Amino acid sequence: MACRVAEELSDELLAKGCEVVMTSSFGGILGYAKTDKRQDYTPIDQLIPEGFSQDIDFGIVLGGDGTVLAACRQVALCGIPLLTVNTGHMGFLTETYVSQLSQAVDQLMAGDYQVEERTMLRVQVWREERLIWEALCLNEMVLHREPLTSMCHFEIQIGHHAPVDIAADGVIISTPTGSTAYSLSAGGPVVTPGVPVLQLIPICPHSLASRALVFSNQEQVQIFPANPTSMVMVVDGNGGCAVLPQDSVQVHKAEYGARFIRLQRPEFFRILREKLGWGLPHIAKPTSVELP
């Protein structure tokens, strides 16, 4: 469906006098690194699709949340604002639907929209003071053990603060955008997009004291996996890298972020209500059985 809509949309924009450049989200898919010593990855500055630059006025993304995440990685360095159109399922990150696309294009052409900035993270894996893997992410970074889930130990340092030891199945570093994704399922709080914070969420912690922590997004996070076996790091649920016991993971706010086109004033609580049912009134349903 997305491919057909893309062709039709391209014809419509060309007819309006626009110059159109098209690409797939494949270039923003991270893939899974092997567990050997070689870690394959594409440097962040080489993810930009051919023909894309800062001169592009706007981009239109057709797909679901996974496509949106990949597109953000591809154009983050260019700063291109993106209109996200849902052709998938949940579409939590999307702004509009295919049925409303013609009206949305008219608004874009008229400049009748706002741009919302979202924080992205730069995630790096270091081995013997050498960078072996890195990626951008919009939602979260997850570090855990594979193939079996079991308790692991992590030594984590946030900024200049003293390191802490966390025993858990894994840990999540999340942005406000990611607070409604895996972080939410793991018990983390929902954070509105404009708040300049990150979250640390232990997955199934082995202590009542190890709970979600919210901290400034100006702080760098360093994670040292204190385990005798390798672990797996997954970024945005899309792909990741093997992390050996001697490795360290560094996470910090990226120099550039995701830019989303909003056709109406951003209303985060409305999205929470429509997509996740947050804040809906609880109304008791009358029973159909007559009680004595």
PDB file of N, CA and C in Angstrom, residues 45-89:
ATOM      1  N   ASP A  45      26.872   9.638   9.696  1.00  0.00           N
ATOM      2  CA  ASP A  45      26.870  10.647   8.629  1.00  0.00           C
ATOM      3  C   ASP A  45      26.778  10.044   7.233  1.00  0.00           C
ATOM      4  N   GLN A  46      26.734   8.707   7.138  1.00  0.00           N
ATOM      5  CA  GLN A  46      26.580   8.065   5.832  1.00  0.00           C
ATOM      6  C   GLN A  46      25.181   7.476   5.632  1.00  0.00           C
ATOM      7  N   LEU A  47      24.269   7.763   6.552  1.00  0.00           N
ATOM      8  CA  LEU A  47      22.905   7.260   6.437  1.00  0.00           C
ATOM      9  C   LEU A  47      22.024   8.134   5.549  1.00  0.00           C
ATOM     10  N   ILE A  48      22.491   9.331   5.212  1.00  0.00           N
ATOM     11  CA  ILE A  48      21.677  10.254   4.428  1.00  0.00           C
ATOM     12  C   ILE A  48      21.449   9.678   3.028  1.00  0.00           C
ATOM     13  N   PRO A  49      20.202   9.543   2.590  1.00  0.00           N
ATOM     14  CA  PRO A  49      19.928   8.986   1.258  1.00  0.00           C
ATOM     15  C   PRO A  49      20.450   9.892   0.146  1.00  0.00           C
ATOM     16  N   GLU A  50      20.739   9.299  -0.978  1.00  0.00           N
ATOM     17  CA  GLU A  50      21.223  10.061  -2.134  1.00  0.00           C
ATOM     18  C   GLU A  50      20.166  11.066  -2.578  1.00  0.00           C
ATOM     19  N   GLY A  51      20.603  12.291  -2.800  1.00  0.00           N
ATOM     20  CA  GLY A  51      19.692  13.336  -3.246  1.00  0.00           C
ATOM     21  C   GLY A  51      19.061  14.135  -2.126  1.00  0.00           C
ATOM     22  N   PHE A  52      19.268  13.723  -0.869  1.00  0.00           N
ATOM     23  CA  PHE A  52      18.698  14.434   0.267  1.00  0.00           C
ATOM     24  C   PHE A  52      19.720  15.425   0.826  1.00  0.00           C
ATOM     25  N   SER A  53      19.240  16.603   1.201  1.00  0.00           N
ATOM     26  CA  SER A  53      20.126  17.630   1.756  1.00  0.00           C
ATOM     27  C   SER A  53      19.300  18.609   2.579  1.00  0.00           C
ATOM     28  N   GLN A  54      19.983  19.604   3.146  1.00  0.00           N
ATOM     29  CA  GLN A  54      19.308  20.623   3.953  1.00  0.00           C
ATOM     30  C   GLN A  54      18.416  21.525   3.109  1.00  0.00           C
ATOM     31  N   ASP A  55      18.555  21.458   1.787  1.00  0.00           N
ATOM     32  CA  ASP A  55      17.752  22.311   0.909  1.00  0.00           C
ATOM     33  C   ASP A  55      16.321  21.794   0.742  1.00  0.00           C
ATOM     34  N   ILE A  56      16.049  20.563   1.179  1.00  0.00           N
ATOM     35  CA  ILE A  56      14.707  20.004   1.054  1.00  0.00           C
ATOM     36  C   ILE A  56      13.788  20.656   2.087  1.00  0.00           C
ATOM     37  N   ASP A  57      12.627  21.118   1.630  1.00  0.00           N
ATOM     38  CA  ASP A  57      11.706  21.849   2.506  1.00  0.00           C
ATOM     39  C   ASP A  57      11.013  20.927   3.504  1.00  0.00           C
ATOM     40  N   PHE A  58      10.586  19.764   3.049  1.00  0.00           N
ATOM     41  CA  PHE A  58       9.923  18.822   3.936  1.00  0.00           C
ATOM     42  C   PHE A  58       9.981  17.425   3.341  1.00  0.00           C
ATOM     43  N   GLY A  59       9.786  16.435   4.194  1.00  0.00           N
ATOM     44  CA  GLY A  59       9.709  15.049   3.757  1.00  0.00           C
ATOM     45  C   GLY A  59       8.391  14.457   4.196  1.00  0.00           C
ATOM     46  N   ILE A  60       7.925  13.458   3.459  1.00  0.00           N
ATOM     47  CA  ILE A  60       6.688  12.756   3.803  1.00  0.00           C
ATOM     48  C   ILE A  60       7.029  11.280   3.974  1.00  0.00           C
ATOM     49  N   VAL A  61       6.725  10.740   5.148  1.00  0.00           N
ATOM     50  CA  VAL A  61       7.030   9.349   5.477  1.00  0.00           C
ATOM     51  C   VAL A  61       5.741   8.543   5.424  1.00  0.00           C
ATOM     52  N   LEU A  62       5.737   7.478   4.627  1.00  0.00           N
ATOM     53  CA  LEU A  62       4.571   6.599   4.505  1.00  0.00           C
ATOM     54  C   LEU A  62       4.896   5.259   5.149  1.00  0.00           C
ATOM     55  N   GLY A  63       4.202   4.910   6.221  1.00  0.00           N
ATOM     56  CA  GLY A  63       4.476   3.644   6.896  1.00  0.00           C
ATOM     57  C   GLY A  63       3.966   3.660   8.316  1.00  0.00           C
ATOM     58  N   GLY A  64       4.516   2.753   9.119  1.00  0.00           N
ATOM     59  CA  GLY A  64       4.182   2.692  10.531  1.00  0.00           C
ATOM     60  C   GLY A  64       5.294   3.282  11.370  1.00  0.00           C
ATOM     61  N   ASP A  65       5.267   2.996  12.670  1.00  0.00           N
ATOM     62  CA  ASP A  65       6.263   3.569  13.577  1.00  0.00           C
ATOM     63  C   ASP A  65       7.684   3.133  13.234  1.00  0.00           C
ATOM     64  N   GLY A  66       7.868   1.881  12.810  1.00  0.00           N
ATOM     65  CA  GLY A  66       9.209   1.418  12.451  1.00  0.00           C
ATOM     66  C   GLY A  66       9.788   2.197  11.294  1.00  0.00           C
ATOM     67  N   THR A  67       8.959   2.498  10.293  1.00  0.00           N
ATOM     68  CA  THR A  67       9.408   3.297   9.153  1.00  0.00           C
ATOM     69  C   THR A  67       9.768   4.706   9.586  1.00  0.00           C
ATOM     70  N   VAL A  68       8.974   5.273  10.501  1.00  0.00           N
ATOM     71  CA  VAL A  68       9.261   6.616  11.004  1.00  0.00           C
ATOM     72  C   VAL A  68      10.605   6.652  11.725  1.00  0.00           C
ATOM     73  N   LEU A  69      10.873   5.652  12.563  1.00  0.00           N
ATOM     74  CA  LEU A  69      12.139   5.600  13.291  1.00  0.00           C
ATOM     75  C   LEU A  69      13.318   5.525  12.332  1.00  0.00           C
ATOM     76  N   ALA A  70      13.194   4.684  11.289  1.00  0.00           N
ATOM     77  CA  ALA A  70      14.269   4.556  10.305  1.00  0.00           C
ATOM     78  C   ALA A  70      14.471   5.862   9.550  1.00  0.00           C
ATOM     79  N   ALA A  71      13.374   6.521   9.173  1.00  0.00           N
ATOM     80  CA  ALA A  71      13.466   7.776   8.434  1.00  0.00           C
ATOM     81  C   ALA A  71      14.146   8.863   9.264  1.00  0.00           C
ATOM     82  N   CYS A  72      13.863   8.907  10.550  1.00  0.00           N
ATOM     83  CA  CYS A  72      14.488   9.906  11.422  1.00  0.00           C
ATOM     84  C   CYS A  72      15.998   9.722  11.462  1.00  0.00           C
ATOM     85  N   ARG A  73      16.461   8.467  11.496  1.00  0.00           N
ATOM     86  CA  ARG A  73      17.904   8.217  11.477  1.00  0.00           C
ATOM     87  C   ARG A  73      18.520   8.684  10.169  1.00  0.00           C
ATOM     88  N   GLN A  74      17.786   8.535   9.057  1.00  0.00           N
ATOM     89  CA  GLN A  74      18.325   8.863   7.746  1.00  0.00           C
ATOM     90  C   GLN A  74      18.469  10.371   7.513  1.00  0.00           C
ATOM     91  N   VAL A  75      17.550  11.167   8.021  1.00  0.00           N
ATOM     92  CA  VAL A  75      17.546  12.593   7.677  1.00  0.00           C
ATOM     93  C   VAL A  75      17.884  13.499   8.854  1.00  0.00           C
ATOM     94  N   ALA A  76      18.243  12.936   9.997  1.00  0.00           N
ATOM     95  CA  ALA A  76      18.511  13.762  11.182  1.00  0.00           C
ATOM     96  C   ALA A  76      19.589  14.805  10.907  1.00  0.00           C
ATOM     97  N   LEU A  77      20.664  14.420  10.209  1.00  0.00           N
ATOM     98  CA  LEU A  77      21.749  15.353   9.955  1.00  0.00           C
ATOM     99  C   LEU A  77      21.342  16.484   9.026  1.00  0.00           C
ATOM    100  N   CYS A  78      20.334  16.241   8.180  1.00  0.00           N
ATOM    101  CA  CYS A  78      19.867  17.277   7.251  1.00  0.00           C
ATOM    102  C   CYS A  78      18.874  18.221   7.908  1.00  0.00           C
ATOM    103  N   GLY A  79      18.256  17.789   9.009  1.00  0.00           N
ATOM    104  CA  GLY A  79      17.275  18.633   9.675  1.00  0.00           C
ATOM    105  C   GLY A  79      15.975  18.775   8.908  1.00  0.00           C
ATOM    106  N   ILE A  80      15.640  17.795   8.081  1.00  0.00           N
ATOM    107  CA  ILE A  80      14.419  17.877   7.261  1.00  0.00           C
ATOM    108  C   ILE A  80      13.195  17.592   8.132  1.00  0.00           C
ATOM    109  N   PRO A  81      12.219  18.492   8.162  1.00  0.00           N
ATOM    110  CA  PRO A  81      10.980  18.197   8.906  1.00  0.00           C
ATOM    111  C   PRO A  81      10.165  17.138   8.176  1.00  0.00           C
ATOM    112  N   LEU A  82       9.566  16.221   8.920  1.00  0.00           N
ATOM    113  CA  LEU A  82       8.885  15.073   8.343  1.00  0.00           C
ATOM    114  C   LEU A  82       7.394  15.084   8.682  1.00  0.00           C
ATOM    115  N   LEU A  83       6.578  14.906   7.647  1.00  0.00           N
ATOM    116  CA  LEU A  83       5.161  14.630   7.849  1.00  0.00           C
ATOM    117  C   LEU A  83       4.994  13.123   7.816  1.00  0.00           C
ATOM    118  N   THR A  84       4.502  12.549   8.882  1.00  0.00           N
ATOM    119  CA  THR A  84       4.404  11.093   9.001  1.00  0.00           C
ATOM    120  C   THR A  84       2.967  10.651   8.763  1.00  0.00           C
ATOM    121  N   VAL A  85       2.796   9.727   7.805  1.00  0.00           N
ATOM    122  CA  VAL A  85       1.480   9.275   7.380  1.00  0.00           C
ATOM    123  C   VAL A  85       1.340   7.792   7.709  1.00  0.00           C
ATOM    124  N   ASN A  86       0.338   7.448   8.478  1.00  0.00           N
ATOM    125  CA  ASN A  86       0.177   6.078   8.967  1.00  0.00           C
ATOM    126  C   ASN A  86      -0.406   5.162   7.892  1.00  0.00           C
ATOM    127  N   THR A  87       0.375   4.159   7.499  1.00  0.00           N
ATOM    128  CA  THR A  87      -0.135   3.063   6.662  1.00  0.00           C
ATOM    129  C   THR A  87       0.076   1.740   7.380  1.00  0.00           C
ATOM    130  N   GLY A  88       0.410   1.812   8.693  1.00  0.00           N
ATOM    131  CA  GLY A  88       0.665   0.605   9.469  1.00  0.00           C
ATOM    132  C   GLY A  88      -0.457   0.325  10.438  1.00  0.00           C
ATOM    133  N   HIS A  89      -0.095   0.010  11.702  1.00  0.00           N
ATOM    134  CA  HIS A  89      -1.080  -0.387  12.689  1.00  0.00           C
ATOM    135  C   HIS A  89      -1.243   0.689  13.772  1.00  0.00           C
TER     136      HIS A  89
END
